[in-house]
Coordinates of C-alpha atoms in Angstrom, one line a residue:
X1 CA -63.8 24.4 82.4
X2 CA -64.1 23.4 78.8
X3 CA -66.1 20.3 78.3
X4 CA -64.8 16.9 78.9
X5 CA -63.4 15.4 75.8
X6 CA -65.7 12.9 73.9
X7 CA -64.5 11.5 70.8
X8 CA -66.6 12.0 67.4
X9 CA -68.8 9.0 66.7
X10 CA -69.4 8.5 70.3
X11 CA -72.9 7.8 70.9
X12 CA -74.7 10.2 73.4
X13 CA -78.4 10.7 74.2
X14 CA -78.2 13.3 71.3
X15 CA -77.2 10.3 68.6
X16 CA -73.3 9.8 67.5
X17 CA -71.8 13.4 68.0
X18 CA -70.3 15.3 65.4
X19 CA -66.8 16.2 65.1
X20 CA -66.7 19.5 63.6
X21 CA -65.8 23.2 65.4
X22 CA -67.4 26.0 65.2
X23 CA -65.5 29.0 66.3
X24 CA -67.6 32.2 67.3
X25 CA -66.1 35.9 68.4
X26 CA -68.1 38.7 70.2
X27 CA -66.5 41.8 70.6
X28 CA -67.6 45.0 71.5
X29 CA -65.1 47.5 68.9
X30 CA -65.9 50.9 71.1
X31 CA -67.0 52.8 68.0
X32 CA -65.0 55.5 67.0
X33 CA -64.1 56.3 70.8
X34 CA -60.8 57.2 72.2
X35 CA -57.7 56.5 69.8
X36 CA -59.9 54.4 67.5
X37 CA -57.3 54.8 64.4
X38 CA -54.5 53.4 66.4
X39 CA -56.8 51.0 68.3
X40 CA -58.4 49.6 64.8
X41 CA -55.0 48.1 63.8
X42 CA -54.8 46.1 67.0
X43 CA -58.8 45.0 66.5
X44 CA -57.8 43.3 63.0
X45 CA -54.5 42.0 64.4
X46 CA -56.2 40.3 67.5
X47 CA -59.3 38.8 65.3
X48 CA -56.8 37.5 63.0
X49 CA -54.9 35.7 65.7
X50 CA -57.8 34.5 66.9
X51 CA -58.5 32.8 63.9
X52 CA -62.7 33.0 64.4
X53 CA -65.0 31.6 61.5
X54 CA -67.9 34.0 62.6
X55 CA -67.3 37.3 64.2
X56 CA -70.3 39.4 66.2
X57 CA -69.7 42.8 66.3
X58 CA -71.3 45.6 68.0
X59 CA -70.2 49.6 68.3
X60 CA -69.5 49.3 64.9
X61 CA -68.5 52.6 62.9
X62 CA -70.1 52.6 59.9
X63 CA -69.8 55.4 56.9
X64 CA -72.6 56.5 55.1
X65 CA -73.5 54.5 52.6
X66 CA -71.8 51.3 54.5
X67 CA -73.0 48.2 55.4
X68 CA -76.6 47.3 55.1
X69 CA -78.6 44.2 55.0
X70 CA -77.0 44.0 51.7
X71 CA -73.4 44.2 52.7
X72 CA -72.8 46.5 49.9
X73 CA -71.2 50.6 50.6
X74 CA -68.5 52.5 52.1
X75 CA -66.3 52.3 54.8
X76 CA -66.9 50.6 58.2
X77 CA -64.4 48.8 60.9
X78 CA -66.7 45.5 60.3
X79 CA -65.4 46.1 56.4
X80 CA -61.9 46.6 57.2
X81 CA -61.6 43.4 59.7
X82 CA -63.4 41.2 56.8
X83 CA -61.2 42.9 54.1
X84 CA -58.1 42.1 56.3
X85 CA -59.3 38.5 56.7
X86 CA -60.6 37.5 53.6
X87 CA -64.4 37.2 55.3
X88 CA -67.7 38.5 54.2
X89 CA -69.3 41.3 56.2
X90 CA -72.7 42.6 56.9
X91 CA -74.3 45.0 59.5
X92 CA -76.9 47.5 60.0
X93 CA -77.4 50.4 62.3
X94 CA -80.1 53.1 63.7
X95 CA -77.3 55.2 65.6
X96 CA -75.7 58.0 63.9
X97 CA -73.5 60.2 65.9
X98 CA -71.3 63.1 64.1
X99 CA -72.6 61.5 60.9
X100 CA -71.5 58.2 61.6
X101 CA -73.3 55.2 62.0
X102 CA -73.0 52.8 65.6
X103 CA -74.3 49.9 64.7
X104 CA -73.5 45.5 65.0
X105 CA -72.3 43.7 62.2
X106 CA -71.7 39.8 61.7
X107 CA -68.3 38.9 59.9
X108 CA -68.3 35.3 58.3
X109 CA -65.8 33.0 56.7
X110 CA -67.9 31.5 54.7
X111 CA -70.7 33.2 52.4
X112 CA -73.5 35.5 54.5
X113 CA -76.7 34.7 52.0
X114 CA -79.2 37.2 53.7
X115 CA -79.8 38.9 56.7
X116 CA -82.4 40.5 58.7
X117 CA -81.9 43.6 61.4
X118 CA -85.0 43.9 64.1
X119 CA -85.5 47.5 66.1
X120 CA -85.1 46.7 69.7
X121 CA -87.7 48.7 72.1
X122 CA -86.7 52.1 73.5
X123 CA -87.2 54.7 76.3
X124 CA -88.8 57.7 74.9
X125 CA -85.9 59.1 77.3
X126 CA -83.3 57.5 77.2
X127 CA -83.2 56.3 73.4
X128 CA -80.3 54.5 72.2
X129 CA -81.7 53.0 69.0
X130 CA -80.7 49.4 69.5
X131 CA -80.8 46.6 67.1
X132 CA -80.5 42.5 66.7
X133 CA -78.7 41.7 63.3
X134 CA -79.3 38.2 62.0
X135 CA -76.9 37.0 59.7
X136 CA -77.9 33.6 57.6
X137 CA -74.8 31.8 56.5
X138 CA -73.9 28.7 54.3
X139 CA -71.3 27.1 56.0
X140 CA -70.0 23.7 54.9
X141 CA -71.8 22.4 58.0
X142 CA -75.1 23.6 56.7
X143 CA -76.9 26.7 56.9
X144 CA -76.4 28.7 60.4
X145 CA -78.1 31.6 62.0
X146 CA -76.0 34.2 64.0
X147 CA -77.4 37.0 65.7
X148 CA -75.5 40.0 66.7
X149 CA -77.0 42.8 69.4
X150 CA -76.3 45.2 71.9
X151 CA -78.7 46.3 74.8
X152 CA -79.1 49.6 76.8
X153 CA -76.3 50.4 78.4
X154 CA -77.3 52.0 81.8
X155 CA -77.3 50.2 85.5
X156 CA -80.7 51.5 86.0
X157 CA -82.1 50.1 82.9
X158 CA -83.2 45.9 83.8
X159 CA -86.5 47.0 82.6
X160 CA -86.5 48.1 79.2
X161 CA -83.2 45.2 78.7
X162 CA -85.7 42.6 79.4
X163 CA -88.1 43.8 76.7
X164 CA -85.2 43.8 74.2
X165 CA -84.7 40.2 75.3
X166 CA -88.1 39.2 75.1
X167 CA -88.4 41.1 71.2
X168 CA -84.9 39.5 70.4
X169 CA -86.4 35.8 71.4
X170 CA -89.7 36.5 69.4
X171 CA -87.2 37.4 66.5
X172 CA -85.3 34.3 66.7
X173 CA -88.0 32.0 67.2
X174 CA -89.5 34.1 64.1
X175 CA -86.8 33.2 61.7
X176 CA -86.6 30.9 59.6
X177 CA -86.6 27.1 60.5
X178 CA -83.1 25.6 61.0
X179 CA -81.3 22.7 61.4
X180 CA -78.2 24.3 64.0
X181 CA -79.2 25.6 67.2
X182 CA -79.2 29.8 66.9
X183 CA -76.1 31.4 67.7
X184 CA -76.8 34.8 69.6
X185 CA -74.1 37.0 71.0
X186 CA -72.8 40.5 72.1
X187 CA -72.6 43.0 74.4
X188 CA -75.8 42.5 77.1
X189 CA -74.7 45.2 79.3
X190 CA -76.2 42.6 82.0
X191 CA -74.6 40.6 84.7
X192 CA -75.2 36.6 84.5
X193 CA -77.6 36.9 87.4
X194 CA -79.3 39.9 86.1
X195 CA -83.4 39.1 84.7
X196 CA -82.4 39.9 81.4
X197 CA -79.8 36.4 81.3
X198 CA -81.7 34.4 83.2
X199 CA -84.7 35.0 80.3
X200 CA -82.5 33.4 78.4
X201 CA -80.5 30.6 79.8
X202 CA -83.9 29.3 81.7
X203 CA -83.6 30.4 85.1
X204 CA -86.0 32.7 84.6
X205 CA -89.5 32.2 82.7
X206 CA -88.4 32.1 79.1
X207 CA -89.8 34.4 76.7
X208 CA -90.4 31.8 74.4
X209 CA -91.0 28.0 74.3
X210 CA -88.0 25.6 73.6
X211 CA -86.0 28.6 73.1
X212 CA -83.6 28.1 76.0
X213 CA -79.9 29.0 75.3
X214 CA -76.2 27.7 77.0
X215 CA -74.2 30.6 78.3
X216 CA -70.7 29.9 76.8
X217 CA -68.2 31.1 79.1
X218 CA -70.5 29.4 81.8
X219 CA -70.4 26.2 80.2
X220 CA -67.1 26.2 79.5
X221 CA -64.9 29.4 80.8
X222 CA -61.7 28.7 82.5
X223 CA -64.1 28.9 85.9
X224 CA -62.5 32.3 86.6
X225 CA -65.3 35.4 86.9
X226 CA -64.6 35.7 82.8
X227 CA -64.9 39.4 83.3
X228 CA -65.3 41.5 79.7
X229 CA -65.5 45.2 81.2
X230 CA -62.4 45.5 83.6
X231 CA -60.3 47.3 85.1
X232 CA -57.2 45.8 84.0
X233 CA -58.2 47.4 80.4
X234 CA -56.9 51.4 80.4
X235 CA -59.8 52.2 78.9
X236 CA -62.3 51.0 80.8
X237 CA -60.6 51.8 84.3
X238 CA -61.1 55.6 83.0
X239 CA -65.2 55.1 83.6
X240 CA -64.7 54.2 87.4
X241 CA -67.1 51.0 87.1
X242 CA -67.1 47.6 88.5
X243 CA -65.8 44.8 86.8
X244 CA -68.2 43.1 85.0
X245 CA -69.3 39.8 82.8
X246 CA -71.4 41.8 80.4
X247 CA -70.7 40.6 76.7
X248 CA -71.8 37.0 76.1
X249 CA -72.0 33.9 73.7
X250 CA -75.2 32.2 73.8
X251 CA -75.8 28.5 72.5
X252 CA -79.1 27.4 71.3
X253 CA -80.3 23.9 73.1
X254 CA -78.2 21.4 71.2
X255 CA -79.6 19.2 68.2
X256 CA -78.7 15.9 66.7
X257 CA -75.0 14.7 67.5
X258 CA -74.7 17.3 69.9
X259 CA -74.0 20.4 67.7
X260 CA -74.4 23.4 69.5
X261 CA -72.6 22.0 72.1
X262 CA -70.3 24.3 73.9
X263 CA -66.9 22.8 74.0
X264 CA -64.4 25.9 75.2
X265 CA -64.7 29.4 75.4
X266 CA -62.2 32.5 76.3
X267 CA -61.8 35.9 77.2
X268 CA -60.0 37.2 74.9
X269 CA -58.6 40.7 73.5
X270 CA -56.9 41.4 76.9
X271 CA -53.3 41.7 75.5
X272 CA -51.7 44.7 73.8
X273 CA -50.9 45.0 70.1
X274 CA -47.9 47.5 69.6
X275 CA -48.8 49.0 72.9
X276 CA -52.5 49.3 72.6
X277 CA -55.9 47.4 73.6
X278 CA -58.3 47.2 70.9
X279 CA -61.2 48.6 72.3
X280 CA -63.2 49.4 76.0
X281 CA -64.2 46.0 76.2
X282 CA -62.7 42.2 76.0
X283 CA -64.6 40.0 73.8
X284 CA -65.5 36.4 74.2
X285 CA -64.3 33.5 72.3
X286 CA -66.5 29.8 72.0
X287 CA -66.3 26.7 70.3
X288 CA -68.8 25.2 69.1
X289 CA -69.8 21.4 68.2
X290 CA -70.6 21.2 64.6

């Protein structure tokens, strides 16, 4: 349920809290899969609705050209969402299929001043050329860190997830020092339970010290199972698997005044816009103390 209301100012063991809200999508945007020119329409539509200040994205088509650390190219679905919202983009990919790139891209109301993307290990077998993109923003809250990423897909596959955990982890520890917990969401392709979560929200050794993280829809989810691949969604029914909570928001520990605090978080991305979900997947909506 989303957390009990506490006014701003109210002293806490984390000092007087802060009364700002941060508002963080993830969303999973399917690539250029299935009707993806009539679904890309409903994508922007929804995201505007929702009203985010920082959008994660992963299966992001991106042109050649498009969209690296820089921000700078052609063409890409992360471009067209910012374009459409009036937010800066960035992303980066190792994917290309058909000549396009797959990537995961962070979309920001506020200026993006740098970013970093990190390789995430591989099977020799089964390579699917993931990545972690960190995007560094200057928000009017001070500087935050958001990390977008998208794990190995396949059931069978715990192993080589938990060694993009643990090289994700190193990453963020590695980053720069900041003053807001870390931000780090997207599509896990891991249940709650799974080894790969529990790395990170401390149930499980953590692959770092101090770096322990607050799974959002956990915290403060309606209480329902908060499931992102469903069979409710057309397009996910077609792959004939479970329903699943696979695509997450993760809180860094909370600081001073409680920012980072998870306050509410959705599923979202569920409804129809002129007849069509936007993609495969649901994405994931949490505010934030700031």
């Amino acid at each position: 349920m989303p957390a009990p209301h506490l006014d701003p100012g109210t002293t806490t063991s984390y000092g007087p809290l802060a009364g700002g809200r941060l508002r963080v999508l993830t969303w999973n945007l399917w690539w250029q899969f299935g009707p993806w020119e009539e679904r890309l329409p409903a994508i922007v539509e929804t995201v505007r609705r929702l009203d985010p200040d920082i959008a994660c994205l992963q299966e992001v088509w991106i042109e050649p050209g498009a969209d690296g650390p820089d921000g700078h190219g052609g063409d890409s679905s992360a471009r067209r969402i910012g374009d459409a919202l009036g937010f800066e983009h960035r992303g980066t990919h190792r994917l290309v299929l058909d000549e396009v790139g797959f990537g995961n891209a962070v979309v920001s109301r506020w200026p993006i001043t740098g970013g970093e993307s990190l390789p995430l290990p591989g099977l020799d077998d089964a390579e699917e050329l993931r990545t972690c993109f960190r995007a560094d923003i200057d928000s009017p809250h001070g500087p935050l860190q958001v990390f977008s990423t998208h794990l190995n897909w396949r059931f069978d596959q715990s192993a080589i997830r938990q060694e993009q955990v643990r090289a994700i982890c190193a990453f963020i520890a590695g980053s720069p020092p900041r003053s807001y917990p870390p931000v780090l969401a997207g599509d896990f392709n891991a249940l709650p339970d799974s080894d790969e979560v529990r790395m990170l929200t401390g149930r499980a050794a953590v692959p770092e010290p101090k770096l322990v993280f607050h799974d959002a829809w956990e915290a403060a989810g309606d209480g329902g199972p908060g499931h992102t691949w469903s069979n409710s969604n057309p397009f996910a029914l077609l792959d004939l698997e479970p329903n699943r909570r696979i695509d997450y928001v993760f809180a860094g520990w909370p600081k001073g005044g409680g920012r980072g605090q998870v306050l509410d978080c959705e599923v979202v991305g569920t409804e129809p816009v002129d007849g069509i979900v936007g993609s495969d997947h649901y994405g994931v909506i949490a505010t934030l103390r700031i």
